[in-house]
Every structure is written in structure tokens, then in C-alpha cells.
């Protein structure tokens, strides 16, 4: 009879340790423990929509600035074709870099 009580107590401790471990792991991952119905924020995070929203919030202003810069570096060779060679090369390098960043954003958004 005493043995059954000890086993039950050990099982209870093991369950509580698993719960604490799971709780800590979910906190590190940015998730919350729920009881009963799923929290809509957790469901959204599990499906990846909040990750996309965080990415968009992070890069929206940057992409806006890059698009304005792209217009400038694209327009300089057209409006000033006899510019210095280093200006034209700088514009070409900037265009390629901006295209690369736009492509990287597209890959992240579609992944």
C-alpha cells in the first residue's frame, strides 16, 4: 500500500516536471500554454501568419525607402547620361543590390 502511494507521488512529480519543461519550451518559442479552447493568437502563430506579420512590420519601411532609392538610381543614368563613370557604375551596383533585397523579401514572404 505504501509502495502504491510512492509510485503515484513519483508519477505526479514526473508529470509536473514534464509540464514545467513543456511550459518553458513553449515560452522560449514564444507560445503560451492554454487550457481548453485554443487562443486565436496561438493558432495564428502556429500557422505562421504572425511570423509573416512580424516580418512585414520589420521590413515595410525599409522596402519603401529602397523603392524610392531605386527610382533615384534608375533615373540618374537616364536623366544624366554623360555623368561620371563612377556615378553610373554606382547606380548600376545599387540597382542590382536593391533587386537582390527585393528578391530576398519575396523568398521570405513565400517560404
mmCIF file of N, CA and C in Angstrom:
data_model
loop_
_atom_site.group_PDB
_atom_site.id
_atom_site.type_symbol
_atom_site.label_atom_id
_atom_site.label_comp_id
_atom_site.label_asym_id
_atom_site.label_seq_id
_atom_site.Cartn_x
_atom_site.Cartn_y
_atom_site.Cartn_z
ATOM 1 N N UNK A 1 0.810 -1.185 0.000
ATOM 2 C CA UNK A 1 0.000 0.000 0.000
ATOM 3 C C UNK A 1 0.861 1.260 0.000
ATOM 4 N N UNK A 2 1.924 1.250 0.765
ATOM 5 C CA UNK A 2 2.831 2.390 0.790
ATOM 6 C C UNK A 2 3.528 2.520 -0.556
ATOM 7 N N UNK A 3 3.854 1.403 -1.153
ATOM 8 C CA UNK A 3 4.529 1.422 -2.454
ATOM 9 C C UNK A 3 3.659 2.097 -3.509
ATOM 10 N N UNK A 4 2.375 1.818 -3.514
ATOM 11 C CA UNK A 4 1.471 2.445 -4.473
ATOM 12 C C UNK A 4 1.407 3.944 -4.300
ATOM 13 N N UNK A 5 1.460 4.414 -3.082
ATOM 14 C CA UNK A 5 1.439 5.846 -2.814
ATOM 15 C C UNK A 5 2.708 6.505 -3.329
ATOM 16 N N UNK A 6 3.861 5.865 -3.146
ATOM 17 C CA UNK A 6 5.127 6.420 -3.618
ATOM 18 C C UNK A 6 5.130 6.477 -5.136
ATOM 19 N N UNK A 7 4.692 5.401 -5.783
ATOM 20 C CA UNK A 7 4.637 5.407 -7.236
ATOM 21 C C UNK A 7 3.727 6.511 -7.756
ATOM 22 N N UNK A 8 2.603 6.692 -7.129
ATOM 23 C CA UNK A 8 1.678 7.732 -7.551
ATOM 24 C C UNK A 8 2.305 9.104 -7.339
ATOM 25 N N UNK A 9 3.009 9.278 -6.245
ATOM 26 C CA UNK A 9 3.682 10.546 -5.975
ATOM 27 C C UNK A 9 4.787 10.799 -7.004
ATOM 28 N N UNK A 10 5.569 9.752 -7.321
ATOM 29 C CA UNK A 10 6.623 9.894 -8.328
ATOM 30 C C UNK A 10 6.036 10.226 -9.695
ATOM 31 N N UNK A 11 4.946 9.577 -10.050
ATOM 32 C CA UNK A 11 4.286 9.895 -11.320
ATOM 33 C C UNK A 11 3.789 11.330 -11.343
ATOM 34 N N UNK A 12 3.274 11.782 -10.214
ATOM 35 C CA UNK A 12 2.795 13.155 -10.127
ATOM 36 C C UNK A 12 3.950 14.142 -10.309
ATOM 37 N N UNK A 13 5.090 13.859 -9.690
ATOM 38 C CA UNK A 13 6.266 14.718 -9.854
ATOM 39 C C UNK A 13 6.755 14.707 -11.291
ATOM 40 N N UNK A 14 6.780 13.523 -11.891
ATOM 41 C CA UNK A 14 7.223 13.411 -13.278
ATOM 42 C C UNK A 14 6.323 14.216 -14.196
ATOM 43 N N UNK A 15 5.003 14.131 -14.001
ATOM 44 C CA UNK A 15 4.065 14.919 -14.802
ATOM 45 C C UNK A 15 4.288 16.406 -14.605
ATOM 46 N N UNK A 16 4.521 16.838 -13.371
ATOM 47 C CA UNK A 16 4.730 18.262 -13.129
ATOM 48 C C UNK A 16 6.042 18.730 -13.747
ATOM 49 N N UNK A 17 7.088 17.881 -13.704
ATOM 50 C CA UNK A 17 8.350 18.247 -14.360
ATOM 51 C C UNK A 17 8.174 18.356 -15.866
ATOM 52 N N UNK A 18 7.435 17.415 -16.452
ATOM 53 C CA UNK A 18 7.155 17.492 -17.893
ATOM 54 C C UNK A 18 6.378 18.752 -18.223
ATOM 55 N N UNK A 19 5.414 19.089 -17.379
ATOM 56 C CA UNK A 19 4.622 20.290 -17.609
ATOM 57 C C UNK A 19 5.512 21.526 -17.561
ATOM 58 N N UNK A 20 6.395 21.600 -16.553
ATOM 59 C CA UNK A 20 7.291 22.753 -16.433
ATOM 60 C C UNK A 20 8.235 22.797 -17.624
ATOM 61 N N UNK A 21 8.771 21.641 -18.022
ATOM 62 C CA UNK A 21 9.660 21.605 -19.191
ATOM 63 C C UNK A 21 8.917 22.067 -20.444
ATOM 64 N N UNK A 22 7.699 21.570 -20.647
ATOM 65 C CA UNK A 22 6.895 21.970 -21.804
ATOM 66 C C UNK A 22 6.570 23.450 -21.740
ATOM 67 N N UNK A 23 6.217 23.919 -20.552
ATOM 68 C CA UNK A 23 5.896 25.328 -20.383
ATOM 69 C C UNK A 23 7.096 26.196 -20.713
ATOM 70 N N UNK A 24 8.280 25.841 -20.231
ATOM 71 C CA UNK A 24 9.492 26.611 -20.517
ATOM 72 C C UNK A 24 9.837 26.568 -22.000
ATOM 73 N N UNK A 25 9.685 25.409 -22.622
ATOM 74 C CA UNK A 25 9.974 25.298 -24.056
ATOM 75 C C UNK A 25 9.017 26.153 -24.871
ATOM 76 N N UNK A 26 7.750 26.153 -24.501
ATOM 77 C CA UNK A 26 6.781 26.959 -25.243
ATOM 78 C C UNK A 26 7.028 28.446 -25.013
ATOM 79 N N UNK A 27 7.461 28.813 -23.812
ATOM 80 C CA UNK A 27 7.781 30.227 -23.563
ATOM 81 C C UNK A 27 8.971 30.659 -24.390
ATOM 82 N N UNK A 28 9.994 29.803 -24.488
ATOM 83 C CA UNK A 28 11.151 30.139 -25.323
ATOM 84 C C UNK A 28 10.750 30.285 -26.780
ATOM 85 N N UNK A 29 9.792 29.498 -27.221
ATOM 86 C CA UNK A 29 9.330 29.565 -28.607
ATOM 87 C C UNK A 29 8.338 30.705 -28.825
ATOM 88 N N UNK A 30 7.935 31.378 -27.754
ATOM 89 C CA UNK A 30 7.006 32.499 -27.889
ATOM 90 C C UNK A 30 5.555 32.080 -27.837
ATOM 91 N N UNK A 31 5.278 30.865 -27.403
ATOM 92 C CA UNK A 31 3.906 30.379 -27.324
ATOM 93 C C UNK A 31 3.449 30.365 -25.875
ATOM 94 N N UNK A 32 2.124 30.374 -25.684
ATOM 95 C CA UNK A 32 1.567 30.322 -24.339
ATOM 96 C C UNK A 32 0.858 29.005 -24.132
ATOM 97 N N UNK A 33 0.865 28.536 -22.893
ATOM 98 C CA UNK A 33 0.115 27.326 -22.556
ATOM 99 C C UNK A 33 -1.354 27.700 -22.466
ATOM 100 N N UNK A 34 -2.190 26.882 -23.017
ATOM 101 C CA UNK A 34 -3.615 27.157 -22.965
ATOM 102 C C UNK A 34 -4.324 25.992 -22.316
ATOM 103 N N UNK A 35 -5.456 26.279 -21.728
ATOM 104 C CA UNK A 35 -6.309 25.234 -21.192
ATOM 105 C C UNK A 35 -7.647 25.366 -21.880
ATOM 106 N N UNK A 36 -8.157 24.282 -22.362
ATOM 107 C CA UNK A 36 -9.447 24.340 -23.038
ATOM 108 C C UNK A 36 -9.285 24.778 -24.478
ATOM 109 N N UNK A 37 -10.091 25.749 -24.888
ATOM 110 C CA UNK A 37 -10.101 26.207 -26.278
ATOM 111 C C UNK A 37 -8.786 26.893 -26.612
ATOM 112 N N UNK A 38 -8.373 26.765 -27.854
ATOM 113 C CA UNK A 38 -7.123 27.363 -28.295
ATOM 114 C C UNK A 38 -7.268 28.882 -28.404
ATOM 115 N N UNK A 39 -6.220 29.565 -28.006
ATOM 116 C CA UNK A 39 -6.179 31.014 -28.122
ATOM 117 C C UNK A 39 -5.962 31.377 -29.593
ATOM 118 N N UNK A 40 -6.701 32.318 -30.155
ATOM 119 C CA UNK A 40 -6.516 32.672 -31.561
ATOM 120 C C UNK A 40 -5.107 33.133 -31.887
ATOM 121 N N UNK A 41 -4.435 33.784 -30.951
ATOM 122 C CA UNK A 41 -3.067 34.225 -31.214
ATOM 123 C C UNK A 41 -2.135 33.028 -31.360
ATOM 124 N N UNK A 42 -2.336 31.985 -30.531
ATOM 125 C CA UNK A 42 -1.508 30.795 -30.653
ATOM 126 C C UNK A 42 -1.787 30.061 -31.956
ATOM 127 N N UNK A 43 -3.039 29.993 -32.342
ATOM 128 C CA UNK A 43 -3.391 29.338 -33.598
ATOM 129 C C UNK A 43 -2.745 30.079 -34.754
ATOM 130 N N UNK A 44 -2.815 31.403 -34.721
ATOM 131 C CA UNK A 44 -2.204 32.197 -35.785
ATOM 132 C C UNK A 44 -0.693 32.002 -35.800
ATOM 133 N N UNK A 45 -0.076 31.939 -34.634
ATOM 134 C CA UNK A 45 1.373 31.764 -34.578
ATOM 135 C C UNK A 45 1.763 30.383 -35.075
ATOM 136 N N UNK A 46 0.959 29.365 -34.751
ATOM 137 C CA UNK A 46 1.256 28.010 -35.199
ATOM 138 C C UNK A 46 1.144 27.888 -36.706
ATOM 139 N N UNK A 47 0.261 28.643 -37.345
ATOM 140 C CA UNK A 47 0.116 28.567 -38.792
ATOM 141 C C UNK A 47 1.094 29.469 -39.517
ATOM 142 N N UNK A 48 1.838 30.303 -38.801
ATOM 143 C CA UNK A 48 2.846 31.137 -39.428
ATOM 144 C C UNK A 48 2.374 32.518 -39.816
ATOM 145 N N UNK A 49 1.119 32.850 -39.597
ATOM 146 C CA UNK A 49 0.662 34.170 -40.024
ATOM 147 C C UNK A 49 1.287 35.277 -39.195
ATOM 148 N N UNK A 50 1.485 35.063 -37.913
ATOM 149 C CA UNK A 50 2.091 36.126 -37.122
ATOM 150 C C UNK A 50 3.559 36.297 -37.473
ATOM 151 N N UNK A 51 4.216 35.228 -37.893
ATOM 152 C CA UNK A 51 5.597 35.357 -38.339
ATOM 153 C C UNK A 51 5.662 36.260 -39.561
ATOM 154 N N UNK A 52 4.734 36.070 -40.482
ATOM 155 C CA UNK A 52 4.682 36.925 -41.666
ATOM 156 C C UNK A 52 4.350 38.358 -41.281
ATOM 157 N N UNK A 53 3.427 38.528 -40.354
ATOM 158 C CA UNK A 53 3.084 39.883 -39.920
ATOM 159 C C UNK A 53 4.279 40.548 -39.252
ATOM 160 N N UNK A 54 5.038 39.814 -38.445
ATOM 161 C CA UNK A 54 6.231 40.399 -37.816
ATOM 162 C C UNK A 54 7.258 40.766 -38.879
ATOM 163 N N UNK A 55 7.424 39.908 -39.880
ATOM 164 C CA UNK A 55 8.367 40.204 -40.961
ATOM 165 C C UNK A 55 7.930 41.461 -41.710
ATOM 166 N N UNK A 56 6.644 41.551 -42.047
ATOM 167 C CA UNK A 56 6.156 42.722 -42.765
ATOM 168 C C UNK A 56 6.350 43.992 -41.939
ATOM 169 N N UNK A 57 6.086 43.915 -40.667
ATOM 170 C CA UNK A 57 6.276 45.078 -39.801
ATOM 171 C C UNK A 57 7.745 45.480 -39.757
ATOM 172 N N UNK A 58 8.632 44.502 -39.789
ATOM 173 C CA UNK A 58 10.056 44.765 -39.727
ATOM 174 C C UNK A 58 10.587 45.407 -41.004
ATOM 175 N N UNK A 59 10.105 44.977 -42.168
ATOM 176 C CA UNK A 59 10.723 45.410 -43.419
ATOM 177 C C UNK A 59 9.892 46.384 -44.247
ATOM 178 N N UNK A 60 8.681 46.681 -43.860
ATOM 179 C CA UNK A 60 7.844 47.552 -44.687
ATOM 180 C C UNK A 60 8.472 48.924 -44.932
ATOM 181 N N UNK A 61 8.919 49.584 -43.887
ATOM 182 C CA UNK A 61 9.516 50.905 -44.053
ATOM 183 C C UNK A 61 10.818 50.824 -44.837
ATOM 184 N N UNK A 62 11.588 49.780 -44.583
ATOM 185 C CA UNK A 62 12.850 49.601 -45.295
ATOM 186 C C UNK A 62 12.601 49.414 -46.787
ATOM 187 N N UNK A 63 11.614 48.600 -47.135
ATOM 188 C CA UNK A 63 11.314 48.379 -48.552
ATOM 189 C C UNK A 63 10.789 49.652 -49.211
ATOM 190 N N UNK A 64 10.045 50.450 -48.474
ATOM 191 C CA UNK A 64 9.572 51.723 -49.015
ATOM 192 C C UNK A 64 10.760 52.629 -49.337
ATOM 193 N N UNK A 65 11.708 52.721 -48.408
ATOM 194 C CA UNK A 65 12.896 53.539 -48.653
ATOM 195 C C UNK A 65 13.721 52.982 -49.814
ATOM 196 N N UNK A 66 13.820 51.663 -49.888
ATOM 197 C CA UNK A 66 14.554 51.056 -51.006
ATOM 198 C C UNK A 66 13.885 51.329 -52.344
ATOM 199 N N UNK A 67 12.557 51.354 -52.367
ATOM 200 C CA UNK A 67 11.866 51.628 -53.633
ATOM 201 C C UNK A 67 12.103 53.070 -54.081
ATOM 202 N N UNK A 68 12.125 54.013 -53.148
ATOM 203 C CA UNK A 68 12.428 55.406 -53.502
ATOM 204 C C UNK A 68 13.866 55.508 -53.983
ATOM 205 N N UNK A 69 14.789 54.843 -53.297
ATOM 206 C CA UNK A 69 16.186 54.843 -53.718
ATOM 207 C C UNK A 69 16.341 54.204 -55.094
ATOM 208 N N UNK A 70 15.574 53.159 -55.353
ATOM 209 C CA UNK A 70 15.641 52.512 -56.671
ATOM 210 C C UNK A 70 15.220 53.478 -57.774
ATOM 211 N N UNK A 71 14.170 54.236 -57.531
ATOM 212 C CA UNK A 71 13.726 55.221 -58.528
ATOM 213 C C UNK A 71 14.837 56.218 -58.800
ATOM 214 N N UNK A 72 15.518 56.656 -57.758
ATOM 215 C CA UNK A 72 16.608 57.627 -57.928
ATOM 216 C C UNK A 72 17.756 57.018 -58.720
ATOM 217 N N UNK A 73 18.240 55.829 -58.321
ATOM 218 C CA UNK A 73 19.401 55.252 -59.005
ATOM 219 C C UNK A 73 19.049 54.771 -60.404
ATOM 220 N N UNK A 74 17.798 54.484 -60.655
ATOM 221 C CA UNK A 74 17.385 54.118 -62.009
ATOM 222 C C UNK A 74 17.277 55.361 -62.888
ATOM 223 N N UNK A 75 16.864 56.483 -62.305
ATOM 224 C CA UNK A 75 16.647 57.710 -63.074
ATOM 225 C C UNK A 75 17.931 58.457 -63.380
ATOM 226 N N UNK A 76 18.926 58.354 -62.541
ATOM 227 C CA UNK A 76 20.157 59.120 -62.754
ATOM 228 C C UNK A 76 20.799 58.828 -64.105
ATOM 229 N N UNK A 77 21.020 57.561 -64.495
ATOM 230 C CA UNK A 77 21.626 57.324 -65.807
ATOM 231 C C UNK A 77 20.729 57.764 -66.973
ATOM 232 N N UNK A 78 19.425 57.741 -66.780
ATOM 233 C CA UNK A 78 18.516 58.142 -67.850
ATOM 234 C C UNK A 78 18.513 59.665 -67.999
ATOM 235 N N UNK A 79 18.437 60.367 -66.892
ATOM 236 C CA UNK A 79 18.358 61.828 -66.938
ATOM 237 C C UNK A 79 19.720 62.493 -67.087
ATOM 238 N N UNK A 80 20.781 61.803 -66.725
ATOM 239 C CA UNK A 80 22.128 62.369 -66.779
ATOM 240 C C UNK A 80 23.073 61.346 -67.405
ATOM 241 N N UNK A 81 22.918 61.090 -68.718
ATOM 242 C CA UNK A 81 23.699 60.021 -69.363
ATOM 243 C C UNK A 81 25.196 60.316 -69.453
ATOM 244 N N UNK A 82 25.585 61.581 -69.415
ATOM 245 C CA UNK A 82 27.013 61.910 -69.501
ATOM 246 C C UNK A 82 27.633 62.111 -68.114
ATOM 247 N N UNK A 83 27.080 61.439 -67.124
ATOM 248 C CA UNK A 83 27.622 61.529 -65.764
ATOM 249 C C UNK A 83 28.960 60.804 -65.697
ATOM 250 N N UNK A 84 29.660 61.037 -64.619
ATOM 251 C CA UNK A 84 30.943 60.366 -64.415
ATOM 252 C C UNK A 84 30.745 58.846 -64.418
ATOM 253 N N UNK A 85 31.780 58.146 -64.793
ATOM 254 C CA UNK A 85 31.716 56.691 -64.871
ATOM 255 C C UNK A 85 31.426 56.086 -63.501
ATOM 256 N N UNK A 86 32.039 56.611 -62.465
ATOM 257 C CA UNK A 86 31.834 56.058 -61.128
ATOM 258 C C UNK A 86 30.392 56.253 -60.659
ATOM 259 N N UNK A 87 29.724 57.327 -61.122
ATOM 260 C CA UNK A 87 28.326 57.550 -60.754
ATOM 261 C C UNK A 87 27.448 56.498 -61.438
ATOM 262 N N UNK A 88 27.698 56.270 -62.733
ATOM 263 C CA UNK A 88 26.909 55.288 -63.471
ATOM 264 C C UNK A 88 27.132 53.875 -62.921
ATOM 265 N N UNK A 89 28.392 53.550 -62.593
ATOM 266 C CA UNK A 89 28.667 52.231 -62.016
ATOM 267 C C UNK A 89 28.033 52.095 -60.635
ATOM 268 N N UNK A 90 28.092 53.146 -59.852
ATOM 269 C CA UNK A 90 27.470 53.118 -58.527
ATOM 270 C C UNK A 90 25.967 52.907 -58.620
ATOM 271 N N UNK A 91 25.345 53.570 -59.597
ATOM 272 C CA UNK A 91 23.903 53.383 -59.797
ATOM 273 C C UNK A 91 23.598 51.952 -60.220
ATOM 274 N N UNK A 92 24.416 51.396 -61.094
ATOM 275 C CA UNK A 92 24.194 50.017 -61.545
ATOM 276 C C UNK A 92 24.348 49.029 -60.386
ATOM 277 N N UNK A 93 25.351 49.229 -59.555
ATOM 278 C CA UNK A 93 25.564 48.341 -58.405
ATOM 279 C C UNK A 93 24.408 48.487 -57.419
ATOM 280 N N UNK A 94 23.974 49.721 -57.186
ATOM 281 C CA UNK A 94 22.858 49.944 -56.261
ATOM 282 C C UNK A 94 21.582 49.286 -56.792
ATOM 283 N N UNK A 95 21.340 49.393 -58.102
ATOM 284 C CA UNK A 95 20.155 48.744 -58.689
ATOM 285 C C UNK A 95 20.185 47.235 -58.445
ATOM 286 N N UNK A 96 21.339 46.623 -58.709
ATOM 287 C CA UNK A 96 21.451 45.176 -58.520
ATOM 288 C C UNK A 96 21.264 44.797 -57.054
ATOM 289 N N UNK A 97 21.833 45.585 -56.157
ATOM 290 C CA UNK A 97 21.675 45.309 -54.732
ATOM 291 C C UNK A 97 20.226 45.427 -54.280
ATOM 292 N N UNK A 98 19.541 46.433 -54.774
ATOM 293 C CA UNK A 98 18.136 46.618 -54.401
ATOM 294 C C UNK A 98 17.284 45.493 -54.973
ATOM 295 N N UNK A 99 17.556 45.081 -56.211
ATOM 296 C CA UNK A 99 16.827 43.947 -56.779
ATOM 297 C C UNK A 99 17.054 42.696 -55.938
ATOM 298 N N UNK A 100 18.287 42.495 -55.487
ATOM 299 C CA UNK A 100 18.593 41.341 -54.650
ATOM 300 C C UNK A 100 17.792 41.382 -53.348
ATOM 301 N N UNK A 101 17.714 42.551 -52.715
ATOM 302 C CA UNK A 101 16.963 42.667 -51.469
ATOM 303 C C UNK A 101 15.471 42.448 -51.689
ATOM 304 N N UNK A 102 14.936 42.953 -52.796
ATOM 305 C CA UNK A 102 13.525 42.708 -53.110
ATOM 306 C C UNK A 102 13.274 41.213 -53.337
ATOM 307 N N UNK A 103 14.191 40.550 -54.019
ATOM 308 C CA UNK A 103 14.044 39.104 -54.258
ATOM 309 C C UNK A 103 14.135 38.329 -52.943
ATOM 310 N N UNK A 104 15.033 38.733 -52.060
ATOM 311 C CA UNK A 104 15.159 38.066 -50.761
ATOM 312 C C UNK A 104 13.858 38.235 -49.962
ATOM 313 N N UNK A 105 13.264 39.422 -50.007
ATOM 314 C CA UNK A 105 11.991 39.646 -49.328
ATOM 315 C C UNK A 105 10.899 38.759 -49.900
ATOM 316 N N UNK A 106 10.883 38.618 -51.213
ATOM 317 C CA UNK A 106 9.887 37.759 -51.849
ATOM 318 C C UNK A 106 10.056 36.306 -51.421
ATOM 319 N N UNK A 107 11.289 35.843 -51.334
ATOM 320 C CA UNK A 107 11.541 34.464 -50.901
ATOM 321 C C UNK A 107 11.079 34.268 -49.460
ATOM 322 N N UNK A 108 11.368 35.224 -48.589
ATOM 323 C CA UNK A 108 10.957 35.091 -47.185
ATOM 324 C C UNK A 108 9.439 35.093 -47.077
ATOM 325 N N UNK A 109 8.770 35.955 -47.823
ATOM 326 C CA UNK A 109 7.316 36.038 -47.741
ATOM 327 C C UNK A 109 6.615 34.792 -48.280
ATOM 328 N N UNK A 110 7.203 34.158 -49.269
ATOM 329 C CA UNK A 110 6.561 32.985 -49.865
ATOM 330 C C UNK A 110 6.986 31.678 -49.204
ATOM 331 N N UNK A 111 8.027 31.726 -48.366
ATOM 332 C CA UNK A 111 8.510 30.495 -47.713
ATOM 333 C C UNK A 111 7.628 30.092 -46.565
#
